[in-house]
XYZ file of C-alpha atoms in Angstrom:
581
model
C -73.205 190.173 -22.305
C -73.306 186.379 -22.195
C -71.484 184.396 -24.876
C -73.363 182.138 -27.288
C -73.363 178.405 -26.652
C -71.026 177.805 -29.621
C -68.485 180.407 -28.501
C -68.653 179.097 -24.935
C -67.892 175.545 -26.044
C -65.054 176.766 -28.285
C -63.612 178.665 -25.338
C -63.993 175.588 -23.170
C -62.201 173.440 -25.724
C -59.429 176.075 -25.690
C -58.452 174.617 -22.317
C -57.789 171.315 -24.115
C -54.891 172.809 -26.129
C -52.356 172.102 -23.399
C -53.350 168.439 -23.480
C -53.994 168.063 -27.219
C -51.806 164.935 -27.579
C -54.000 163.015 -25.133
C -57.118 164.536 -26.735
C -56.038 163.364 -30.205
C -55.411 159.831 -28.891
C -58.853 159.930 -27.222
C -60.549 160.931 -30.511
C -58.652 158.212 -32.407
C -59.752 155.715 -29.750
C -63.394 156.787 -30.038
C -63.377 156.601 -33.839
C -61.616 153.227 -33.719
C -64.152 151.872 -31.228
C -67.064 152.883 -33.465
C -65.291 151.557 -36.567
C -64.869 148.118 -34.936
C -68.594 147.907 -34.168
C -69.590 149.091 -37.645
C -67.126 146.708 -39.301
C -68.757 143.779 -37.502
C -72.148 144.777 -38.945
C -70.625 145.298 -42.398
C -69.063 141.805 -42.348
C -72.430 140.177 -41.643
C -73.309 140.387 -45.347
C -70.333 138.334 -46.655
C -70.594 135.959 -43.681
C -74.225 135.180 -44.547
C -74.177 135.438 -48.352
C -70.747 133.955 -49.054
C -70.339 131.740 -46.014
C -73.800 130.296 -45.404
C -75.723 130.800 -48.647
C -72.828 129.890 -50.981
C -71.400 127.329 -48.507
C -67.911 128.891 -48.641
C -65.996 127.157 -45.816
C -62.991 129.526 -46.126
C -65.143 132.500 -45.129
C -66.625 130.600 -42.207
C -63.149 129.424 -41.104
C -61.816 132.976 -40.927
C -64.961 134.366 -39.258
C -63.991 133.477 -35.617
C -60.521 135.039 -36.007
C -62.007 138.215 -37.468
C -64.509 138.447 -34.610
C -61.757 137.987 -31.981
C -59.594 140.609 -33.709
C -62.517 143.039 -33.763
C -63.251 142.460 -30.062
C -59.575 142.969 -29.105
C -59.392 146.096 -31.242
C -62.653 147.352 -29.750
C -61.349 146.835 -26.185
C -58.021 148.550 -26.953
C -59.692 151.559 -28.554
C -62.179 151.736 -25.680
C -59.373 151.849 -23.087
C -57.465 154.514 -25.024
C -60.516 156.742 -25.472
C -61.833 156.351 -21.921
C -58.483 156.848 -20.168
C -57.228 159.740 -22.326
C -60.594 161.522 -22.239
C -60.820 161.165 -18.456
C -57.261 162.515 -18.197
C -58.038 165.505 -20.428
C -61.343 166.191 -18.650
C -59.791 166.123 -15.182
C -56.915 168.372 -16.317
C -59.293 170.873 -17.933
C -61.485 171.031 -14.840
C -58.405 171.393 -12.617
C -57.171 174.297 -14.754
C -60.623 175.870 -14.882
C -61.139 175.493 -11.134
C -57.670 176.922 -10.430
C -58.320 179.903 -12.738
C -61.680 180.509 -11.076
C -60.229 180.337 -7.565
C -57.304 182.631 -8.439
C -59.556 185.085 -10.262
C -62.036 185.253 -7.384
C -59.119 185.872 -5.051
C -58.125 188.918 -7.091
C -61.594 190.351 -7.633
C -62.393 193.624 -5.850
C -64.131 193.592 -2.479
C -67.209 195.160 -4.123
C -67.711 191.970 -6.179
C -67.768 189.821 -3.043
C -70.162 192.305 -1.420
C -72.691 191.562 -4.179
C -72.284 187.774 -4.267
C -72.858 185.346 -1.435
C -70.165 182.875 -0.414
C -72.541 179.998 -1.117
C -73.093 181.160 -4.695
C -69.346 181.466 -5.382
C -68.517 178.153 -3.691
C -71.180 176.507 -5.865
C -69.400 177.812 -8.975
C -66.050 176.371 -7.862
C -67.518 172.996 -6.894
C -70.819 172.232 -8.656
C -70.464 174.239 -11.896
C -66.986 172.919 -12.641
C -68.250 169.354 -12.182
C -70.962 170.066 -14.764
C -68.265 171.295 -17.132
C -66.358 168.035 -16.659
C -69.460 166.127 -17.764
C -69.548 168.254 -20.940
C -65.851 167.602 -21.589
C -65.806 163.868 -20.844
C -69.166 162.124 -21.021
C -70.770 164.451 -23.562
C -67.727 164.516 -25.839
C -67.351 160.738 -25.579
C -70.926 160.149 -26.660
C -70.915 162.886 -29.312
C -67.779 161.631 -31.056
C -68.073 157.891 -30.482
C -71.804 157.468 -30.976
C -71.910 160.142 -33.673
C -69.176 158.310 -35.580
C -71.036 155.027 -35.037
C -74.182 156.497 -36.623
C -72.143 157.736 -39.612
C -70.376 154.380 -40.000
C -73.689 152.504 -39.815
C -75.133 154.793 -42.502
C -72.107 153.998 -44.679
C -72.772 150.289 -44.112
C -76.456 150.767 -44.991
C -75.674 152.712 -48.161
C -73.124 150.101 -49.240
C -75.828 147.469 -48.781
C -78.685 149.389 -50.485
C -78.438 153.125 -51.111
C -82.038 153.404 -52.334
C -83.553 152.009 -49.135
C -81.071 153.913 -46.955
C -82.174 157.252 -48.432
C -85.503 156.827 -46.620
C -83.702 156.754 -43.298
C -82.105 160.139 -44.056
C -85.543 161.793 -44.358
C -85.742 161.965 -40.551
C -82.421 163.870 -40.257
C -83.780 167.454 -40.645
C -86.680 166.671 -38.299
C -84.273 165.337 -35.683
C -82.090 168.452 -36.119
C -85.072 170.736 -35.403
C -86.017 168.726 -32.305
C -82.436 168.836 -30.991
C -82.224 172.610 -31.574
C -85.483 173.338 -29.702
C -84.671 170.949 -26.863
C -81.115 172.350 -26.515
C -82.418 175.828 -25.702
C -84.756 174.409 -23.069
C -81.975 172.260 -21.569
C -79.724 175.322 -21.293
C -82.452 177.399 -19.645
C -83.293 174.660 -17.124
C -79.566 174.112 -16.445
C -79.156 177.781 -15.484
C -82.118 177.438 -13.138
C -80.522 174.326 -11.593
C -77.254 176.229 -11.041
C -79.093 179.080 -9.324
C -81.005 176.574 -7.226
C -77.768 174.807 -6.257
C -76.306 178.180 -5.270
C -79.297 178.685 -2.959
C -78.872 175.171 -1.534
C -75.179 175.842 -0.862
C -75.937 179.238 0.666
C -78.599 177.833 3.010
C -76.281 174.994 4.011
C -73.413 177.389 4.638
C -75.610 179.657 6.775
C -76.818 176.696 8.808
C -73.310 175.374 9.420
C -71.727 178.740 10.241
C -74.649 180.014 12.325
C -75.746 176.847 14.086
C -75.149 178.331 17.546
C -77.406 181.314 16.811
C -80.014 178.992 15.301
C -80.019 176.830 18.427
C -79.992 179.871 20.699
C -83.038 181.430 19.065
C -84.851 178.148 18.322
C -84.645 178.792 14.584
C -84.398 175.153 13.545
C -87.909 175.084 12.088
C -87.380 178.332 10.192
C -84.103 177.106 8.654
C -85.597 173.693 7.854
C -88.503 175.318 6.001
C -86.159 177.685 4.141
C -83.954 174.788 3.027
C -87.006 172.719 2.074
C -88.153 175.516 -0.269
C -84.840 175.874 -2.131
C -84.317 172.100 -2.130
C -87.733 171.578 -3.715
C -87.040 174.228 -6.371
C -83.882 172.317 -7.256
C -85.898 169.069 -7.451
C -88.522 170.644 -9.728
C -85.883 171.893 -12.156
C -84.282 168.455 -12.320
C -87.681 166.841 -12.983
C -88.214 169.306 -15.857
C -84.787 168.376 -17.233
C -85.524 164.637 -17.063
C -89.012 165.075 -18.580
C -87.635 167.076 -21.516
C -84.877 164.498 -22.014
C -87.343 161.567 -21.979
C -89.725 163.304 -24.418
C -86.991 164.164 -26.931
C -85.552 160.629 -26.842
C -89.008 159.093 -27.364
C -89.837 161.344 -30.329
C -86.499 160.670 -32.051
C -86.825 156.909 -31.525
C -90.384 156.951 -32.895
C -89.126 158.754 -36.022
C -86.300 156.229 -36.464
C -88.662 153.289 -35.950
C -91.120 154.782 -38.470
C -88.348 154.973 -41.074
C -87.473 151.360 -40.340
C -91.126 150.351 -40.761
C -91.297 152.080 -44.172
C -88.130 150.264 -45.283
C -89.589 146.908 -44.146
C -92.775 147.610 -46.133
C -90.723 148.393 -49.247
C -88.593 145.248 -48.816
C -91.762 143.120 -48.583
C -92.920 144.292 -52.026
C -92.606 141.635 -54.780
C -90.213 143.664 -56.942
C -87.839 144.372 -54.065
C -87.823 141.059 -52.237
C -86.339 139.256 -55.236
C -83.531 141.805 -55.685
C -82.163 141.750 -52.131
C -80.011 139.016 -50.594
C -80.343 137.577 -47.117
C -77.040 139.151 -46.062
C -78.092 142.582 -47.339
C -81.416 142.284 -45.537
C -79.782 141.300 -42.232
C -77.163 144.064 -42.591
C -79.831 146.719 -43.231
C -82.102 145.604 -40.395
C -79.172 145.167 -37.979
C -77.808 148.631 -38.837
C -81.194 150.248 -38.261
C -81.745 148.393 -34.994
C -78.259 149.173 -33.736
C -78.710 152.819 -34.682
C -81.519 153.267 -32.151
C -79.091 152.994 -29.222
C -76.624 155.699 -30.371
C -79.524 157.943 -31.400
C -80.935 157.587 -27.886
C -77.549 158.318 -26.320
C -77.013 161.311 -28.590
C -80.414 162.649 -27.519
C -79.649 162.038 -23.853
C -76.194 163.568 -23.985
C -77.657 166.825 -25.230
C -78.869 167.532 -21.709
C -75.369 166.909 -20.288
C -73.836 169.084 -22.985
C -76.232 171.983 -22.451
C -75.831 171.673 -18.675
C -72.066 171.907 -19.124
C -72.355 174.889 -21.476
C -74.655 176.711 -19.047
C -72.169 176.017 -16.228
C -69.275 177.192 -18.412
C -71.155 180.417 -19.225
C -71.632 180.989 -15.493
C -67.908 180.376 -14.840
C -66.726 182.529 -17.739
C -68.980 185.362 -16.547
C -66.919 185.424 -13.328
C -63.611 185.013 -15.183
C -64.547 187.960 -17.423
C -65.191 190.210 -14.424
C -62.404 192.755 -14.145
C -59.976 192.126 -11.284
C -58.677 194.776 -8.919
C -57.046 197.620 -10.810
C -53.380 197.776 -9.925
C -52.246 200.818 -11.893
C -49.571 201.797 -9.387
C -45.955 201.772 -10.482
C -44.157 202.865 -7.320
C -42.978 200.156 -4.935
C -42.796 201.621 -1.458
C -40.564 199.746 0.973
C -41.455 201.451 4.257
C -43.804 204.420 4.406
C -43.230 207.343 6.739
C -46.910 207.116 7.658
C -48.085 210.635 6.696
C -51.767 210.363 5.716
C -53.885 213.226 4.367
C -57.584 213.057 3.590
C -58.847 216.020 1.554
C -62.551 216.553 0.935
C -63.205 212.805 0.651
C -66.585 211.676 -0.612
C -67.396 207.998 -0.917
C -70.446 205.894 -1.767
C -70.439 202.103 -1.774
C -71.137 200.640 -5.259
C -74.292 198.849 -4.119
C -75.932 201.816 -2.339
C -77.003 205.328 -3.300
C -76.409 207.376 -0.149
C -72.825 208.576 0.463
C -71.061 207.149 3.509
C -68.383 209.844 3.718
C -69.053 213.505 2.884
C -66.293 216.065 2.502
C -64.052 214.335 5.060
C -60.796 216.100 5.958
C -58.060 214.991 8.333
C -54.278 214.929 8.543
C -52.200 212.323 10.338
C -48.523 213.024 10.924
C -45.875 210.303 10.881
C -45.939 208.396 14.175
C -49.160 210.112 15.332
C -51.863 208.134 17.161
C -55.347 209.229 16.217
C -58.726 207.815 17.184
C -62.043 207.723 15.358
C -65.201 207.554 17.444
C -68.860 207.876 16.726
C -72.041 205.904 16.451
C -72.320 202.838 14.174
C -72.619 203.762 10.508
C -70.796 207.057 10.859
C -68.066 205.961 8.397
C -65.191 205.015 10.701
C -64.593 201.527 9.327
C -65.188 202.750 5.788
C -62.146 204.991 6.072
C -60.063 202.038 7.283
C -61.204 200.105 4.173
C -60.254 202.928 1.816
C -56.684 203.348 3.078
C -55.484 199.905 1.837
C -57.571 200.458 -1.340
C -60.131 197.734 -0.743
C -62.387 200.176 -2.577
C -61.351 202.773 -5.136
C -62.329 206.432 -4.773
C -63.477 208.776 -7.529
C -60.997 211.523 -6.685
C -57.550 209.934 -6.525
C -56.128 213.040 -4.801
C -58.595 212.719 -1.898
C -56.298 210.354 0.065
C -52.512 210.565 -0.013
C -49.799 208.546 1.711
C -46.491 210.340 2.160
C -47.750 213.004 -0.238
C -48.677 210.620 -3.075
C -52.166 209.370 -4.085
C -52.776 205.782 -3.006
C -53.042 204.473 -6.581
C -49.476 205.661 -7.232
C -48.228 202.636 -5.289
C -48.568 199.016 -6.345
C -51.321 197.245 -4.417
C -48.933 194.734 -2.880
C -46.492 197.338 -1.554
C -49.320 199.668 -0.419
C -51.019 196.960 1.634
C -47.674 195.954 3.079
C -47.688 199.331 4.872
C -50.831 198.511 6.882
C -51.380 196.058 9.713
C -55.092 195.774 10.428
C -56.600 194.247 13.548
C -60.368 194.279 13.219
C -63.287 193.313 15.396
C -64.047 190.336 13.157
C -60.919 188.214 13.365
C -60.341 185.856 10.441
C -58.331 182.755 11.296
C -57.539 179.773 9.100
C -57.943 176.073 9.793
C -54.257 175.714 10.531
C -51.851 175.825 13.467
C -51.556 178.814 15.779
C -47.984 179.320 14.535
C -49.034 179.444 10.878
C -51.900 181.817 11.666
C -49.505 184.200 13.422
C -46.986 184.020 10.561
C -49.624 184.178 7.815
C -48.247 185.852 4.678
C -44.609 185.843 5.800
C -42.137 184.905 3.075
C -39.571 183.733 5.636
C -40.961 181.911 8.711
C -39.822 183.020 12.162
C -37.568 180.878 14.270
C -39.124 179.067 17.211
C -37.601 181.501 19.728
C -38.742 184.605 17.794
C -42.229 183.158 17.437
C -42.464 182.506 21.173
C -41.288 186.066 21.826
C -44.071 187.437 19.623
C -46.595 185.138 21.333
C -45.505 186.514 24.700
C -45.813 190.130 23.531
C -49.386 189.527 22.341
C -50.174 187.447 25.473
C -50.876 184.419 23.260
C -48.258 182.381 25.100
C -50.351 182.478 28.292
C -52.939 180.059 26.878
C -50.695 178.311 24.323
C -47.994 177.087 26.701
C -50.412 174.663 28.398
C -51.648 173.107 25.141
C -50.206 169.631 24.348
C -48.957 170.740 20.921
C -48.274 174.357 21.885
C -47.979 176.707 18.908
C -48.478 173.756 16.553
C -52.056 173.251 17.781
C -54.624 173.269 14.963
C -57.412 175.701 15.875
C -60.205 174.518 13.561
C -62.211 176.448 11.003
C -62.103 180.182 11.763
C -60.493 179.422 15.135
C -63.539 177.600 16.497
C -61.372 175.930 19.177
C -60.517 179.306 20.739
C -62.396 181.943 22.704
C -63.066 185.380 21.231
C -60.318 186.943 23.319
C -57.787 184.289 22.327
C -58.609 184.774 18.661
C -58.143 188.535 19.053
C -54.717 188.034 20.634
C -53.603 185.871 17.685
C -54.706 188.649 15.329
C -52.626 191.136 17.329
C -49.647 188.745 17.232
C -50.064 188.618 13.445
C -49.893 192.427 13.338
C -46.763 192.409 15.506
C -45.088 189.991 13.092
C -46.003 192.105 10.050
C -44.384 195.171 11.644
C -46.063 197.587 9.221
C -45.468 201.344 9.640
C -49.217 202.065 9.844
C -51.471 200.271 12.303
C -55.276 200.208 12.077
C -57.104 198.939 15.151
C -60.805 198.514 14.398
C -62.377 197.648 17.766
C -59.297 195.486 18.387
C -60.043 194.916 22.081
C -63.806 194.545 21.815
C -63.803 190.773 22.449
C -61.548 190.897 25.489
C -62.414 190.825 29.151
C -61.155 193.650 31.358
C -58.058 191.775 32.527
C -57.088 190.674 29.012
C -57.778 194.168 27.692
C -55.241 195.689 30.055
C -52.638 193.141 29.015
C -53.354 193.713 25.336
C -53.304 197.490 25.776
C -49.710 197.185 26.991
C -48.865 195.039 23.960
C -50.578 197.506 21.629
C -48.746 200.456 23.118
C -45.480 198.650 22.462
C -46.682 197.777 18.964
C -47.735 201.366 18.178
C -44.400 202.840 19.211
C -42.862 204.747 16.253
C -45.853 203.859 14.092
C -48.757 205.823 12.702
C -51.834 204.408 14.411
C -55.531 204.764 13.617
C -57.706 203.491 16.437
C -61.427 202.929 15.880
C -63.194 202.423 19.167
C -66.542 202.678 20.918
C -64.947 202.226 24.337
C -63.473 205.660 25.048
C -61.218 204.392 27.844
C -58.992 202.778 25.189
C -58.270 206.030 23.340
C -57.684 208.562 26.114
C -53.955 208.732 25.293
C -54.481 209.348 21.547
C -52.761 212.438 20.097
C -56.003 213.498 18.422
C -59.547 212.164 18.587
C -61.977 212.675 15.697
C -65.688 212.391 16.411
C -67.628 211.308 13.318
C -71.309 211.478 12.502
C -73.008 210.748 9.168
C -69.706 210.606 7.308
C -68.361 213.894 8.620
C -66.055 215.022 11.420
C -68.024 217.071 13.904
C -65.416 217.372 16.676
C -61.672 216.905 17.041
C -59.064 217.354 19.748
C -57.425 215.534 22.625
C -59.433 213.693 25.255
C -59.167 216.606 27.689
C -60.025 219.219 25.036
C -63.117 217.345 23.895
C -64.345 216.951 27.473
C -63.986 220.715 27.952
C -66.081 221.375 24.837
C -68.922 219.462 26.476
C -70.200 218.284 23.084
C -70.905 214.896 21.525
C -67.701 213.305 22.803
C -68.326 214.503 26.356
C -71.871 213.121 26.185
C -70.503 209.735 25.051
C -67.967 209.784 27.903
C -70.638 210.569 30.506
C -72.880 207.837 29.117
C -70.100 205.208 29.335
C -69.135 206.337 32.848
C -72.755 205.913 33.864
C -72.827 202.426 32.354
C -69.600 201.533 34.166
C -71.130 202.569 37.474
């Protein structure tokens, strides 16, 4: 359930607590700035009545010094408020952005399955910027201009409380307008955030899939798709600006009407004789000067509501429960005994089960293979072992005789080295990609040794910067086979007792595959290995092969035994032999 706007802003201001000293100075600066401006208006009455009307030269002599003092004070308070508020705002947004990033990093995989990267990136970048506007610009205007309005009212009442009462008649009307407009601003702001998420998502898809787009001549299709979401974003912003302009105009008309009534009353014979020139100028000046802060206060409402809507969106993510780490046992090095007992699993976002009553046992140091058509549940099992998804029956999967959730997440995942078909590399050097996650970096000689084992050294040695070569975003500078070898080198460095190879050689040519197979055989020595493969030639030496279909094991045995059965596995083997010929 989404928090109210008031609670959201209170929670947002909770981030200010760590920087309250600077925030207090900022508020003092804002109040001082407004007080200087109001004091200048207040002094107009004695300047005119005492200085000009009564010809008091002392008042007129001091007037320039007072004005200079007010200007200096105004500038000092302005610097204090602007600098301290900017400091607090940037610190709050930094903290908020850091919390959001860290929280997203620890959210379960199922959360990321249901949210696009573009949407989440938009929250970290765009939404947090909107929050900064609510913290800095909106707060600056609310406090400074709000205080200015109050100070001007005090000046007006000190000049003539009877006439000033008329100006207060518009206050409840303005309050109603602000309340109605605030709800609309917040609604439009949410629509703008969603639209920006779509813009980010379309942009991300275009940038990451530009080769496919060019290959299939999809430029027009992507251009039209982006034009649609871009136009939706434009329409929402036009609605925001139209609402803002209408509210400002209505409030200014009300203020001007009050001023007109006061001018009519002043022009009456009974009133004109009882009011001095200084009082008249002070009243009119206060009312005229009040139009500007009233306009700014009306305008800032849109910024404030936009920030609150963005904060609600951010807090909704921050309130999402992170991965449950209920394990208490820290396992240093697992034996590698895995048992799966009557495992049933359904992904959170779908209704049909992916695994149904799955049973298998893997002994320590055993090499097993999972084969079967796409969608049979092979990769799902590899996702369940490191607990990327939780299972309903905690006893359904055990490691060394204990349910997976017995172990802490960190120590459990330390037991698995996963090399998947989709290699993820970071925009960093080859060396740092190989050593990713290591607490203690390898020495240069050890790193080269690992690179040689994974056959990375063959293409790295000729590069000008060698292992220190930056490979670009997601390894764009490398071929598919080279990226796969780096992933294998990363697994060698981790040296986990359990190895999961999910189509690990799929991106390699025949020559590279043979080289990598030798490296993998060395890597799998004395380790429990789970090999997921479509290419049966890569699993012929496995201790046991499990053939899966629709989430169940339909055949199991060695390569020779399964060929003798002349079942599904044998049919797959014959099909691949035919393709090879």
